[in-house]
XYZ file of C-alpha atoms in Angstrom:
501
model
C 8.953 -61.078 7.390
C 7.604 -58.357 5.166
C 6.419 -59.202 1.713
C 8.138 -57.313 -1.081
C 5.698 -55.564 -3.374
C 6.795 -55.159 -6.945
C 5.127 -53.017 -9.569
C 4.901 -53.410 -13.305
C 2.035 -50.923 -13.598
C 2.155 -47.319 -14.764
C -0.484 -44.717 -14.026
C -2.061 -44.524 -17.473
C -3.079 -48.259 -17.476
C -0.526 -49.104 -20.146
C 3.083 -50.217 -20.510
C 4.540 -47.318 -22.536
C 7.268 -45.441 -20.624
C 6.798 -42.370 -22.809
C 3.233 -41.955 -21.563
C 4.459 -42.140 -17.957
C 6.800 -39.258 -18.658
C 3.915 -37.399 -20.270
C 1.796 -37.801 -17.124
C 4.666 -36.559 -14.967
C 4.437 -33.211 -16.809
C 0.903 -32.684 -15.368
C 1.985 -33.156 -11.740
C 2.398 -29.377 -11.178
C -0.971 -28.250 -12.496
C -4.604 -28.574 -11.465
C -6.765 -31.349 -12.872
C -8.956 -29.048 -14.968
C -5.959 -27.560 -16.805
C -4.493 -30.991 -17.376
C -7.800 -32.264 -18.763
C -8.051 -29.277 -21.152
C -4.478 -29.779 -22.438
C -5.062 -33.476 -23.026
C -8.327 -32.800 -24.898
C -6.600 -30.238 -27.150
C -3.830 -32.751 -27.909
C -6.428 -35.381 -28.773
C -8.215 -32.926 -31.123
C -4.929 -31.935 -32.789
C -3.966 -35.579 -33.338
C -7.357 -36.276 -34.934
C -7.003 -33.309 -37.304
C -3.449 -34.302 -38.282
C -4.588 -37.885 -38.850
C -7.453 -36.698 -41.078
C -5.246 -34.354 -43.098
C -2.612 -37.010 -43.687
C -5.339 -39.441 -44.810
C -6.605 -36.975 -47.452
C -3.264 -36.876 -49.255
C -3.931 -40.385 -50.554
C -0.273 -41.301 -51.237
C -0.314 -44.613 -49.423
C -2.052 -47.931 -50.077
C -5.729 -48.110 -49.237
C -6.370 -49.747 -45.870
C -2.715 -49.512 -44.743
C -1.667 -46.878 -42.208
C 1.444 -44.820 -42.961
C 4.151 -44.362 -40.344
C 2.812 -40.874 -39.612
C -0.744 -42.131 -39.185
C 0.392 -44.978 -36.960
C 2.395 -42.585 -34.756
C -0.586 -40.235 -34.496
C -2.896 -43.114 -33.594
C -0.585 -44.335 -30.826
C -0.180 -40.756 -29.534
C -3.979 -40.303 -29.465
C -4.496 -43.565 -27.534
C -1.899 -42.532 -24.955
C -3.541 -39.138 -24.497
C -6.967 -40.801 -24.135
C -5.602 -43.095 -21.407
C -4.097 -40.125 -19.595
C -7.380 -38.209 -19.963
C -9.217 -41.154 -18.380
C -6.896 -41.009 -15.371
C -7.502 -37.290 -14.989
C -11.291 -37.881 -15.214
C -11.040 -40.596 -12.534
C -9.181 -38.203 -10.274
C -11.751 -35.489 -10.854
C -14.544 -37.882 -9.941
C -12.710 -39.011 -6.814
C -12.170 -35.427 -5.737
C -15.812 -34.579 -6.416
C -17.049 -37.480 -4.294
C -14.632 -36.603 -1.550
C -15.632 -32.946 -1.447
C -19.344 -33.843 -1.535
C -18.929 -36.176 1.411
C -16.966 -33.614 3.374
C -19.304 -30.663 2.717
C -22.715 -32.291 2.456
C -22.386 -35.358 4.650
C -23.635 -33.755 7.893
C -26.433 -31.920 6.076
C -27.640 -35.159 4.423
C -27.542 -37.005 7.739
C -29.532 -34.229 9.407
C -32.095 -34.244 6.580
C -32.496 -38.037 6.869
C -32.985 -37.741 10.616
C -35.689 -35.111 10.093
C -37.428 -37.309 7.509
C -37.429 -40.276 9.888
C -38.792 -38.099 12.717
C -41.593 -36.891 10.442
C -42.363 -40.433 9.407
C -42.554 -41.524 13.040
C -44.900 -38.608 13.835
C -47.149 -39.632 10.931
C -47.119 -43.238 12.116
C -48.255 -42.171 15.603
C -51.025 -39.989 14.154
C -52.254 -42.863 11.978
C -52.372 -45.198 14.988
C -54.320 -42.610 16.993
C -56.764 -42.124 14.105
C -57.439 -45.870 13.999
C -55.286 -47.089 11.111
C -54.374 -50.662 12.010
C -51.420 -51.021 9.681
C -49.581 -47.679 9.479
C -46.703 -47.159 7.127
C -43.375 -48.446 8.380
C -40.803 -45.866 9.481
C -37.869 -45.847 7.018
C -34.681 -47.091 8.578
C -31.703 -44.809 8.760
C -29.068 -45.469 6.130
C -26.147 -44.681 8.387
C -25.732 -43.422 11.932
C -23.923 -40.184 12.801
C -20.974 -41.973 14.361
C -20.656 -44.340 11.435
C -20.883 -41.371 9.029
C -18.024 -39.628 10.827
C -16.042 -42.838 10.684
C -16.585 -43.206 6.923
C -15.698 -39.564 6.291
C -12.504 -39.977 8.292
C -11.512 -42.892 6.079
C -12.366 -41.023 2.897
C -10.305 -38.073 4.033
C -7.343 -40.366 4.769
C -7.626 -42.284 1.479
C -8.117 -39.296 -0.843
C -5.094 -37.416 -2.176
C -5.157 -34.161 -4.144
C -2.387 -34.263 -6.715
C -2.068 -30.467 -6.646
C -1.004 -30.445 -2.977
C 1.870 -32.876 -3.291
C 4.624 -33.195 -5.826
C 5.814 -36.779 -6.067
C 9.138 -37.586 -7.625
C 7.357 -39.313 -10.471
C 3.846 -40.239 -11.484
C 4.753 -43.915 -11.110
C 5.641 -43.240 -7.489
C 2.379 -41.377 -6.876
C 0.341 -44.274 -8.298
C 2.376 -47.009 -6.663
C 0.468 -50.007 -5.316
C 0.596 -49.565 -1.560
C -0.685 -52.206 0.868
C -3.442 -50.946 3.125
C -1.900 -49.786 6.384
C 1.687 -49.590 5.134
C 4.153 -48.027 7.556
C 7.455 -48.296 5.792
C 6.980 -52.023 5.505
C 5.246 -52.905 2.212
C 3.269 -56.088 2.089
C 2.458 -56.281 5.786
C 0.037 -54.074 7.691
C 0.310 -55.723 11.084
C 1.118 -58.994 12.801
C -1.889 -60.621 11.107
C -0.101 -60.850 7.716
C -2.811 -59.421 5.514
C -3.400 -60.979 2.117
C -1.309 -59.165 -0.538
C -4.231 -59.574 -2.927
C -6.208 -57.140 -0.810
C -3.798 -54.276 -1.320
C -5.434 -51.075 -2.508
C -4.052 -48.839 -5.228
C -3.643 -45.464 -3.565
C -2.687 -42.287 -5.403
C -0.439 -40.817 -2.745
C 2.983 -39.294 -2.423
C 5.450 -40.221 0.296
C 5.198 -36.728 1.760
C 1.446 -36.851 2.285
C 1.674 -40.425 3.582
C 4.128 -39.293 6.238
C 2.031 -36.326 7.238
C -1.128 -38.458 7.365
C 0.596 -41.053 9.519
C 1.680 -38.334 11.993
C -1.665 -36.560 12.266
C -4.060 -39.538 12.293
C -4.849 -40.989 15.762
C -3.710 -44.514 16.536
C -5.716 -47.201 18.287
C -5.149 -50.903 19.062
C -6.839 -53.748 17.258
C -9.184 -55.505 19.672
C -7.904 -58.952 18.651
C -4.154 -58.715 18.038
C -3.553 -55.454 19.984
C -1.477 -54.076 17.098
C -1.521 -50.295 17.262
C -2.672 -48.914 13.909
C -3.919 -45.671 12.424
C -7.615 -45.150 13.129
C -8.647 -45.443 9.461
C -6.845 -48.790 9.206
C -9.318 -50.345 11.677
C -12.839 -51.531 11.004
C -15.374 -50.527 13.652
C -17.977 -53.200 14.373
C -21.459 -52.556 15.859
C -20.293 -52.887 19.507
C -17.703 -50.125 18.845
C -14.697 -52.439 19.048
C -12.182 -52.084 16.214
C -10.383 -54.764 14.206
C -7.574 -54.667 11.688
C -8.224 -56.197 8.286
C -6.289 -59.404 9.000
C -8.129 -60.176 12.249
C -11.484 -59.354 10.697
C -10.808 -61.745 7.808
C -9.620 -64.413 10.247
C -12.859 -64.102 12.231
C -15.030 -64.358 9.107
C -13.047 -67.331 7.807
C -13.216 -69.135 11.163
C -16.985 -68.614 11.367
C -17.454 -70.476 8.070
C -15.890 -73.642 9.454
C -17.289 -73.431 12.987
C -20.985 -72.773 13.258
C -20.613 -71.762 16.925
C -18.843 -68.651 15.650
C -21.502 -67.907 13.013
C -22.620 -65.274 12.413
C -19.353 -63.445 13.139
C -20.019 -61.362 16.209
C -18.411 -59.337 18.934
C -20.005 -58.700 22.316
C -22.995 -60.761 21.055
C -23.681 -58.278 18.235
C -23.506 -59.738 14.700
C -20.926 -58.337 12.296
C -22.262 -58.239 8.722
C -20.067 -57.608 5.631
C -21.717 -54.286 4.779
C -20.633 -50.673 5.014
C -16.963 -49.942 5.649
C -16.519 -53.449 7.085
C -16.984 -54.741 3.526
C -13.843 -52.855 2.375
C -11.659 -55.065 4.613
C -12.981 -58.341 3.203
C -12.230 -59.960 -0.113
C -15.018 -60.777 -2.566
C -14.308 -64.480 -2.006
C -14.904 -64.197 1.764
C -18.146 -62.268 1.238
C -19.364 -64.920 -1.235
C -18.549 -67.709 1.203
C -20.311 -65.770 3.974
C -23.490 -65.415 1.935
C -23.449 -69.125 1.098
C -22.803 -70.148 4.726
C -25.530 -67.836 5.951
C -28.050 -69.762 3.870
C -26.624 -73.034 5.174
C -26.564 -72.126 8.868
C -30.034 -70.517 8.711
C -31.549 -73.754 7.400
C -33.169 -75.975 10.052
C -32.694 -79.746 9.769
C -29.949 -79.323 7.156
C -29.195 -82.068 4.656
C -25.644 -82.832 3.561
C -24.535 -85.012 0.712
C -24.383 -88.665 1.810
C -21.259 -89.208 -0.274
C -18.459 -89.202 2.355
C -16.037 -87.806 -0.202
C -18.315 -84.807 -0.774
C -20.500 -84.043 2.297
C -21.469 -80.643 0.857
C -24.581 -78.789 2.009
C -27.652 -79.246 -0.207
C -29.812 -76.138 -0.486
C -33.608 -76.231 -0.216
C -34.159 -75.519 -3.927
C -32.418 -78.811 -4.738
C -34.715 -80.865 -2.521
C -37.840 -82.486 -3.962
C -39.923 -84.400 -1.464
C -37.564 -86.577 0.548
C -34.785 -86.520 -2.064
C -31.936 -84.006 -2.030
C -29.713 -83.782 -5.098
C -26.105 -82.727 -4.651
C -25.038 -80.288 -7.360
C -21.351 -81.238 -7.011
C -21.236 -85.019 -7.225
C -24.876 -85.667 -8.327
C -25.515 -88.005 -5.367
C -29.135 -88.145 -4.227
C -29.606 -88.191 -0.438
C -32.623 -89.125 1.648
C -33.609 -86.127 3.787
C -35.091 -88.380 6.478
C -32.242 -90.784 7.284
C -29.509 -88.680 5.597
C -28.120 -91.645 3.650
C -28.170 -92.425 -0.075
C -31.708 -92.138 -1.442
C -33.751 -95.316 -1.664
C -37.159 -96.433 -2.895
C -40.119 -96.916 -0.622
C -40.084 -96.262 3.095
C -36.849 -95.269 4.776
C -35.251 -98.430 6.150
C -33.936 -98.558 9.682
C -30.433 -97.071 9.819
C -28.501 -99.629 11.844
C -25.455 -97.374 12.307
C -27.631 -94.596 13.669
C -29.400 -96.997 16.028
C -26.033 -98.088 17.440
C -25.090 -94.467 18.061
C -28.438 -93.827 19.750
C -27.878 -96.855 21.997
C -24.500 -95.455 23.027
C -26.141 -92.089 23.646
C -28.744 -93.678 25.881
C -26.095 -95.565 27.869
C -24.115 -92.337 28.379
C -27.224 -90.212 29.058
C -26.698 -88.016 26.003
C -29.650 -86.098 24.639
C -30.865 -85.262 21.146
C -32.124 -81.894 19.931
C -35.765 -82.194 18.898
C -35.228 -79.830 15.942
C -31.905 -80.527 14.249
C -31.559 -84.078 15.761
C -28.026 -83.468 16.980
C -26.652 -85.504 19.869
C -25.195 -83.554 22.799
C -23.515 -84.383 26.061
C -24.049 -81.934 28.908
C -20.737 -81.013 30.488
C -21.675 -78.249 32.937
C -24.744 -76.158 33.487
C -28.483 -76.582 33.958
C -30.880 -78.656 31.904
C -31.800 -75.718 29.688
C -30.090 -76.535 26.394
C -29.643 -73.624 24.022
C -26.307 -74.075 22.226
C -24.680 -77.189 20.825
C -21.074 -77.846 19.765
C -21.571 -80.977 17.695
C -20.896 -82.390 14.229
C -23.615 -81.771 11.607
C -24.671 -85.442 11.414
C -25.873 -87.456 14.398
C -23.891 -90.485 13.177
C -20.687 -88.465 13.689
C -21.420 -87.882 17.373
C -18.666 -88.608 19.872
C -18.205 -88.200 23.659
C -17.235 -84.837 25.087
C -19.643 -82.649 23.119
C -20.240 -79.369 24.967
C -23.324 -77.259 25.376
C -23.623 -73.455 25.717
C -25.734 -70.400 24.773
C -27.995 -71.380 21.795
C -28.344 -74.107 19.214
C -27.426 -73.263 15.593
C -30.958 -74.290 14.658
C -32.295 -71.857 17.334
C -34.147 -74.634 19.162
C -34.283 -74.802 22.980
C -34.922 -78.037 24.814
C -34.676 -79.808 28.157
C -31.617 -82.017 28.548
C -33.415 -84.338 30.964
C -36.256 -85.364 28.625
C -35.353 -83.898 25.236
C -38.649 -82.025 24.911
C -39.070 -78.388 23.947
C -38.108 -75.983 26.698
C -40.860 -75.084 29.167
C -43.116 -77.926 27.954
C -42.093 -80.356 30.722
C -41.941 -80.488 34.521
C -38.270 -81.507 34.811
C -36.006 -79.863 37.401
C -33.860 -76.921 36.344
C -30.706 -78.634 37.606
C -29.408 -82.137 38.063
C -28.150 -82.112 41.654
C -25.135 -84.370 41.044
C -23.996 -82.312 38.059
C -24.532 -79.069 39.997
C -22.380 -80.171 42.929
C -19.706 -81.571 40.615
C -19.456 -78.141 39.011
C -19.401 -76.466 42.452
C -16.522 -78.732 43.538
C -14.577 -77.767 40.412
C -15.156 -74.034 41.057
C -14.077 -74.314 44.723
C -10.974 -76.306 43.746
C -9.670 -73.530 41.496
C -10.117 -70.814 44.155
C -7.098 -69.509 46.133
C -6.286 -71.489 49.283
C -7.986 -69.161 51.815
C -11.172 -69.058 49.754
C -11.446 -72.828 49.474
C -13.062 -72.939 52.947
C -16.248 -71.655 51.371
C -18.921 -74.350 51.618
C -19.641 -76.145 48.344
C -23.374 -75.770 48.969
C -23.105 -71.984 48.902
C -21.162 -72.088 45.614
C -23.730 -74.489 44.181
C -26.532 -72.138 45.180
C -24.726 -69.253 43.450
C -24.303 -71.296 40.287
C -27.977 -72.196 40.260
C -28.876 -68.519 40.559
C -26.639 -67.519 37.614
C -27.530 -70.324 35.164
C -28.561 -67.659 32.611
C -25.386 -65.628 33.133
C -24.761 -62.883 30.555
C -21.029 -62.851 31.357
C -20.967 -59.089 31.842
C -17.808 -59.026 33.969
C -14.542 -60.878 33.347
C -11.155 -60.883 35.025
C -7.832 -62.196 33.826
C -6.357 -65.181 35.701
C -2.687 -65.942 35.253
C -1.349 -69.455 34.789
C -1.945 -72.421 32.521
C -5.658 -73.038 31.982
C -7.990 -74.766 29.547
C -10.842 -72.885 27.891
C -14.124 -74.493 28.905
C -15.696 -73.565 25.577
C -13.249 -74.585 22.847
C -11.011 -76.790 25.064
C -7.893 -74.961 23.917
C -5.031 -75.017 26.433
C -3.752 -71.526 27.155
C -0.192 -71.346 28.505
C -0.177 -67.986 30.277
C -3.639 -66.729 31.246
C -7.368 -67.116 30.846
C -10.494 -65.022 31.459
C -12.916 -66.022 34.224
C -16.501 -64.839 34.508
C -17.028 -63.231 37.914
C -20.670 -64.395 38.055
C -20.724 -68.042 36.916
C -16.946 -68.742 37.103
C -16.783 -69.917 33.508
C -13.244 -69.887 32.115
C -12.868 -68.897 28.462
C -10.223 -67.698 26.027
C -10.394 -64.247 24.454
C -11.917 -65.480 21.217
C -14.670 -67.471 22.911
C -15.674 -64.684 25.312
C -15.787 -62.160 22.466
C -17.233 -64.183 19.581
C -18.758 -67.425 20.897
C -20.563 -66.665 24.178
């Protein structure tokens, strides 16, 4: 259901209806003329105020009715003049981007080419540490994308004649199509609505002329400038992009937010689709997830991440509840040597009985479900004491460590086999069992050999499989269909294949 958007704002940043009517009188003229008229009115009000003050008939320090009226009139004109100045600045930026954008991009490309040539000449002449080539600020495609959005967002008041200035400055939700408060099926946050100076006529024309494309996640068809383009060239609506960023902050297997294995950072035009709160959380989580061997508050009612600057020696001080945690055993700080953690030892005994393994870097416990002994990605709780059966392993560990599941040592430092034969054939049996009836005659050994050859599968090709299936990554049960990798036969939901693998 659409959210109704109400407005108690008027264009001059005040609440006086008379000033709104005054601004309506400027709708039919260019901004420069309007600015001149307003400045003349301000000058006249100042002269009248000064002349009335020289008469000296009133009490000292008390404004007369005439002076009070002139003062209010001057303030209203100043507010209106500020709006005109803002519009002039917006138009100037818009025109500069439209006329000079390509020239600036070409100039930057030439500067980078010259810098690369100089770097090569310095290397040839024997300079061991040549100057670094400056990175490009923005690519040509991204520049075109930004200009397209600027052109869609900017409105020239002289080209359209709204019914009233209040209508032209109405608060419109980003992506509105006759349905205020909702841009698509993702139910965007009303707090993220943008104030757009636009008449209904121009909005209708813009909606008809702008191309439409589907959101990669929700498949809602939207205007091109309503979609954020990520590095892999896929496009997301604001709601889906915010959902992805929010999910990545509670699930470290989704962090950093990514699509097609390319990280999505909250910079450029992507930033305009995210709230300041989400960006702040992202920056905080980036520090947390980039920290190896993280320490969390030992207070079970808090459990917040403790940053490195709050760790002295083996003691980590929580800034929220003031609990001090031992960075070695991850329990409440203690004096002397770290005592044996009996609860942790019990968990390690269970892990040994069930043939679980522990990451040498972040000390997480994992259980190998399918795949070879090369461990690179762990879906586990942050603390080893919270480990439970059924933990799955894929891609890479949040701490970026790689290890052998058979012995727990760093990868390529042992002589263990690439595969456990029993686990390999169990996986091959599962793959054969899900094949169509005629294809089930394929020998399990051949399927096992194919799995062993694709243990480092990049999942380049997927096909949709109808029916009720469970995602082998997040364990979510999908009622209608799932995606299956044509190389390694992994089954994954849309979110996992796009953002987790």
